[in-house]
Short mmCIF file of C-alpha atoms in Angstrom, two decimals:
data_model
loop_
_atom_site.label_atom_id
_atom_site.label_comp_id
_atom_site.label_asym_id
_atom_site.label_seq_id
_atom_site.Cartn_x
_atom_site.Cartn_y
_atom_site.Cartn_z
CA MET A 744 -51.37 327.92 27.59
CA SER A 745 -52.59 328.93 24.00
CA GLY A 746 -53.16 325.70 22.25
CA HIS A 747 -51.10 326.75 19.51
CA SER A 748 -47.64 324.67 20.04
CA LYS A 749 -46.42 321.87 17.75
CA TRP A 750 -44.75 319.05 19.38
CA HIS A 751 -41.39 319.15 17.55
CA ASN A 752 -41.18 322.74 18.91
CA ILE A 753 -41.77 321.60 22.43
CA GLN A 754 -38.45 322.73 23.68
CA ALA A 755 -38.76 326.11 22.11
CA LYS A 756 -42.24 326.39 23.81
CA LYS A 757 -40.54 325.49 27.21
CA GLY A 758 -37.74 327.95 26.75
CA LYS A 759 -40.20 331.10 26.88
CA ALA A 760 -39.00 334.21 28.29
CA ASP A 761 -39.01 334.43 32.27
CA ALA A 762 -41.91 337.23 31.86
CA ALA A 763 -43.96 334.75 29.53
CA ARG A 764 -43.27 331.62 31.80
CA GLY A 765 -44.34 333.79 34.88
CA ARG A 766 -47.63 334.61 33.25
CA VAL A 767 -48.21 330.89 32.55
CA PHE A 768 -47.47 330.07 36.09
CA THR A 769 -49.97 332.64 37.60
CA LYS A 770 -52.57 331.26 35.34
CA LEU A 771 -51.88 327.52 36.32
CA GLY A 772 -51.65 328.67 39.79
CA ARG A 773 -55.08 330.27 39.85
CA GLU A 774 -56.48 326.95 38.19
CA ILE A 775 -54.95 324.93 40.81
CA ALA A 776 -56.25 327.09 43.68
CA VAL A 777 -59.85 326.98 42.16
CA ALA A 778 -59.62 323.38 41.90
CA ALA A 779 -58.14 322.97 45.50
CA LYS A 780 -60.92 324.93 47.17
CA GLY A 781 -62.84 322.60 49.50
CA ASN A 782 -60.69 319.64 48.84
CA PRO A 783 -57.01 320.04 48.64
CA ASN A 784 -56.15 316.36 48.51
CA PRO A 785 -55.46 315.21 44.69
CA ASP A 786 -55.96 311.66 45.69
CA THR A 787 -59.73 312.40 46.22
CA ASN A 788 -59.89 315.50 43.99
CA SER A 789 -59.47 314.39 40.61
CA LYS A 790 -60.02 317.87 39.21
CA LEU A 791 -57.36 319.15 41.32
CA ALA A 792 -55.11 316.30 40.13
CA ASP A 793 -55.70 317.06 36.60
CA ALA A 794 -54.74 320.73 37.25
CA ILE A 795 -51.46 319.45 38.74
CA ALA A 796 -50.78 317.06 35.81
CA LYS A 797 -51.28 320.19 33.45
CA ALA A 798 -48.94 322.49 35.52
CA LYS A 799 -46.22 319.92 35.65
CA ALA A 800 -46.51 319.35 31.78
CA ASN A 801 -45.88 323.00 31.67
CA ASN A 802 -42.70 322.67 33.97
CA MET A 803 -44.34 324.54 36.95
CA PRO A 804 -42.11 323.64 39.99
CA ASN A 805 -43.46 321.60 42.64
CA ASP A 806 -42.67 324.09 45.19
CA ASN A 807 -45.04 326.63 43.22
CA ILE A 808 -47.70 324.04 42.92
CA LEU A 809 -47.84 322.99 46.63
CA ARG A 810 -47.77 326.95 47.55
CA CYS A 811 -51.02 327.44 45.72
CA ILE A 812 -53.01 324.25 47.25
CA LYS A 813 -51.88 325.40 50.61
CA LYS A 814 -52.92 328.99 49.96
CA ALA A 815 -56.25 327.86 48.57
CA ALA A 816 -56.88 325.52 51.56
CA GLY A 817 -56.45 328.25 53.92
CA GLU A 818 -58.63 330.80 52.31
CA SER A 819 -62.27 330.78 53.07
CA ASP A 820 -63.60 334.06 51.92
CA SER A 821 -61.52 334.49 48.68
CA ALA A 822 -62.97 335.50 45.50
CA ASN A 823 -65.09 333.18 43.86
CA PHE A 824 -63.77 332.53 40.25
CA GLU A 825 -66.05 331.04 37.54
CA THR A 826 -65.06 329.52 34.04
CA LEU A 827 -66.53 331.53 31.10
CA ILE A 828 -65.96 330.48 27.44
CA TYR A 829 -66.02 332.99 24.82
CA GLU A 830 -66.21 332.19 20.86
CA GLY A 831 -65.17 334.81 18.26
CA TYR A 832 -63.28 335.27 15.04
CA GLY A 833 -59.79 336.45 14.14
CA VAL A 834 -58.52 337.38 10.56
CA GLY A 835 -59.12 335.40 7.44
CA GLY A 836 -62.19 333.63 9.00
CA SER A 837 -60.16 331.72 11.84
CA ALA A 838 -62.29 330.48 14.61
CA LEU A 839 -61.21 331.09 18.34
CA ILE A 840 -62.44 329.42 21.76
CA ILE A 841 -61.34 331.50 24.54
CA SER A 842 -61.48 329.72 28.14
CA THR A 843 -61.28 332.41 31.13
CA LEU A 844 -61.37 332.00 34.70
CA THR A 845 -62.50 335.11 36.33
CA ASP A 846 -64.16 337.02 39.36
CA ASN A 847 -65.62 339.70 37.17
CA LYS A 848 -67.08 338.54 34.12
CA ASN A 849 -68.12 342.26 32.94
CA ARG A 850 -64.30 343.05 32.98
CA THR A 851 -63.20 339.72 31.47
CA ALA A 852 -65.89 340.05 28.38
CA GLY A 853 -64.95 343.78 27.88
CA ASP A 854 -61.21 342.98 27.90
CA VAL A 855 -61.59 339.97 25.50
CA ARG A 856 -64.04 341.92 23.04
CA SER A 857 -61.71 344.92 23.06
CA THR A 858 -58.47 342.48 22.49
CA LEU A 859 -60.37 340.81 19.54
CA ALA A 860 -61.45 344.08 17.90
CA LYS A 861 -58.22 345.54 18.08
CA CYS A 862 -56.38 342.67 16.27
CA GLY A 863 -58.99 342.45 13.35
CA GLY A 864 -61.33 340.06 15.03
CA GLU A 865 -64.71 340.08 16.70
CA MET A 866 -66.66 338.44 19.38
CA GLY A 867 -69.33 335.91 18.23
CA ASN A 868 -72.29 334.51 19.87
CA ALA A 869 -72.23 331.04 22.18
CA GLY A 870 -71.90 328.16 19.57
CA CYS A 871 -70.74 330.24 16.62
CA VAL A 872 -67.58 328.32 16.34
CA SER A 873 -67.63 325.54 18.75
CA TYR A 874 -69.50 323.35 16.53
CA MET A 875 -66.06 322.88 14.56
CA PHE A 876 -64.27 321.57 17.43
CA ASP A 877 -64.22 318.39 19.62
CA ASN A 878 -63.93 318.62 23.14
CA LYS A 879 -61.12 315.86 23.99
CA GLY A 880 -58.60 315.06 26.52
CA LEU A 881 -55.16 315.06 25.07
CA ILE A 882 -52.04 313.46 26.59
CA VAL A 883 -48.57 313.72 24.91
CA VAL A 884 -45.86 311.67 25.70
CA GLU A 885 -42.26 311.95 24.37
CA ARG A 886 -41.09 309.11 21.97
CA THR A 887 -38.13 307.69 23.67
CA LEU A 888 -35.72 304.62 22.84
CA GLU A 889 -37.21 303.00 26.10
CA LEU A 890 -40.94 303.61 25.17
CA ASP A 891 -42.26 302.00 21.92
CA GLU A 892 -45.27 302.24 20.18
CA ASP A 893 -46.68 298.70 20.96
CA THR A 894 -45.91 298.99 24.53
CA LEU A 895 -47.83 302.43 24.70
CA THR A 896 -50.73 301.39 22.84
CA GLU A 897 -51.05 298.64 25.16
CA TYR A 898 -51.06 301.07 28.07
CA ALA A 899 -53.41 303.43 26.13
CA ILE A 900 -55.93 300.58 25.46
CA GLU A 901 -56.05 299.09 29.16
CA ALA A 902 -56.64 302.69 30.43
CA GLY A 903 -59.56 303.40 28.49
CA ALA A 904 -58.20 305.95 25.77
CA ASP A 905 -60.21 306.31 22.64
CA ASP A 906 -57.17 306.80 20.35
CA ILE A 907 -53.33 306.85 20.02
CA VAL A 908 -51.59 308.87 17.20
CA THR A 909 -48.00 308.36 16.47
CA LEU A 910 -45.65 311.28 15.15
CA ASP A 911 -42.05 311.63 14.63
CA ASP A 912 -41.14 312.94 18.15
CA VAL A 913 -44.19 312.11 20.40
CA PHE A 914 -47.37 310.05 21.01
CA GLU A 915 -50.61 311.91 21.42
CA ILE A 916 -53.17 309.98 23.26
CA TYR A 917 -56.86 311.13 23.03
CA THR A 918 -59.66 310.32 25.52
CA SER A 919 -63.19 311.35 26.03
CA PRO A 920 -63.43 314.22 28.73
CA ALA A 921 -65.00 311.75 31.24
CA ALA A 922 -62.14 309.26 30.66
CA PHE A 923 -59.35 311.68 30.82
CA SER A 924 -58.66 311.53 34.73
CA GLN A 925 -58.53 307.73 34.59
CA VAL A 926 -56.14 307.55 31.67
CA ARG A 927 -53.88 310.13 33.12
CA LYS A 928 -53.66 308.41 36.48
CA TYR A 929 -53.11 304.91 34.83
CA LEU A 930 -50.28 306.28 32.75
CA GLU A 931 -48.61 308.03 35.52
CA GLY A 932 -48.63 304.69 37.56
CA LYS A 933 -46.70 303.24 34.61
CA GLY A 934 -43.99 305.99 35.22
CA LEU A 935 -44.79 308.02 32.22
CA SER A 936 -44.34 311.90 32.50
CA PHE A 937 -46.17 314.14 29.99
CA LEU A 938 -45.49 317.02 27.31
CA GLU A 939 -49.28 317.97 27.60
CA ALA A 940 -51.98 316.80 29.67
CA ASP A 941 -55.36 318.75 29.50
CA VAL A 942 -59.07 318.45 28.29
CA ARG A 943 -59.08 320.79 25.39
CA MET A 944 -61.03 321.94 22.22
CA ILE A 945 -59.53 320.33 19.21
CA PRO A 946 -60.39 321.53 15.88
CA GLN A 947 -62.10 319.16 13.53
CA SER A 948 -59.85 320.88 10.58
CA LYS A 949 -57.44 323.78 9.99
CA ILE A 950 -57.28 326.66 7.91
CA THR A 951 -54.12 328.11 6.26
CA LEU A 952 -53.53 332.12 6.41
CA SER A 953 -51.72 334.16 4.15
CA ASP A 954 -48.24 335.40 5.61
CA GLU A 955 -49.71 338.84 6.62
CA ASN A 956 -52.48 337.22 8.30
CA VAL A 957 -50.49 334.87 10.25
CA GLU A 958 -48.55 337.82 11.54
CA LYS A 959 -51.86 339.63 12.73
CA PHE A 960 -53.08 336.23 14.14
CA MET A 961 -50.22 335.63 16.30
CA LYS A 962 -50.23 339.25 17.60
CA LEU A 963 -53.96 338.34 18.55
CA LEU A 964 -52.82 335.12 20.39
CA ASP A 965 -50.23 337.13 22.18
CA LYS A 966 -52.28 339.84 23.16
CA LEU A 967 -54.95 337.22 24.63
CA ASP A 968 -52.41 335.45 26.44
CA GLU A 969 -51.45 338.67 28.09
CA LEU A 970 -54.85 339.03 29.85
CA ASP A 971 -54.91 337.78 33.39
CA ASP A 972 -58.44 336.23 32.99
CA VAL A 973 -57.61 334.26 29.79
CA GLN A 974 -56.63 330.56 30.66
CA ASP A 975 -56.42 328.86 27.28
CA VAL A 976 -56.91 329.98 23.56
CA TYR A 977 -58.03 327.27 20.99
CA HIS A 978 -58.03 327.84 17.44
CA ASN A 979 -58.24 326.47 13.96
CA VAL A 980 -55.31 327.83 12.20
CA ASP A 981 -52.55 325.83 10.69
CA LEU A 982 -49.44 327.99 11.95
CA PRO A 983 -46.17 327.65 10.09
CA GLU A 984 -43.13 325.87 11.99
CA GLU A 985 -41.23 329.02 12.14
CA GLU A 986 -44.08 331.11 13.46
CA GLU A 987 -44.59 328.38 16.38
CA GLU A 988 -41.10 328.62 17.56
CA ASP A 989 -41.40 332.50 18.64
#
């Protein structure tokens, strides 16, 4: 969930310990439930369809997804969750954007502020680092012998994507936030499955930290991920490969 994976380590990411995976599924389930409230049909609720695609990219079982939708459909007096975004700084001048889903903003703000402070960071004001990021839809598709660059590029153009980047092991397809749902749906219609599918904050450039600060920064990311209300964490740190495999 924390926006610091590299695609050639995607299998390591998917092979997280059961406790970590369960935490991810809990967060995704909450996101699905909130999106499903009022309209549990993904065919007519693009927000729900996007949340389901994100969950599937994280290997969340279909049974779990369906339970979350059914639960949301049957709850009329459940807690009202809202999305709150916090911005701040980590060690070495690193920039952080923390997306939360909460029913108690005082609790969430306190938890995020305390976690940042304990790990050498600090909370900032709204807008203090977001100017360093672009809000974009990102769809990641694994490169295979059956899917060549020309074909996927054609699909992306037809779907209305902004850009496609070819890497050693994956294709990264970028969209505007407004076009994300239509591009995702188009590619799904072509039979593609995704390693990542989400609208996220992407850093315009990255910074490199010392080995000591990388260790501290990774600890901060882990502590933020452990907070129940934190959905996603975006940052501008270029993390070494071996650190990302943890």
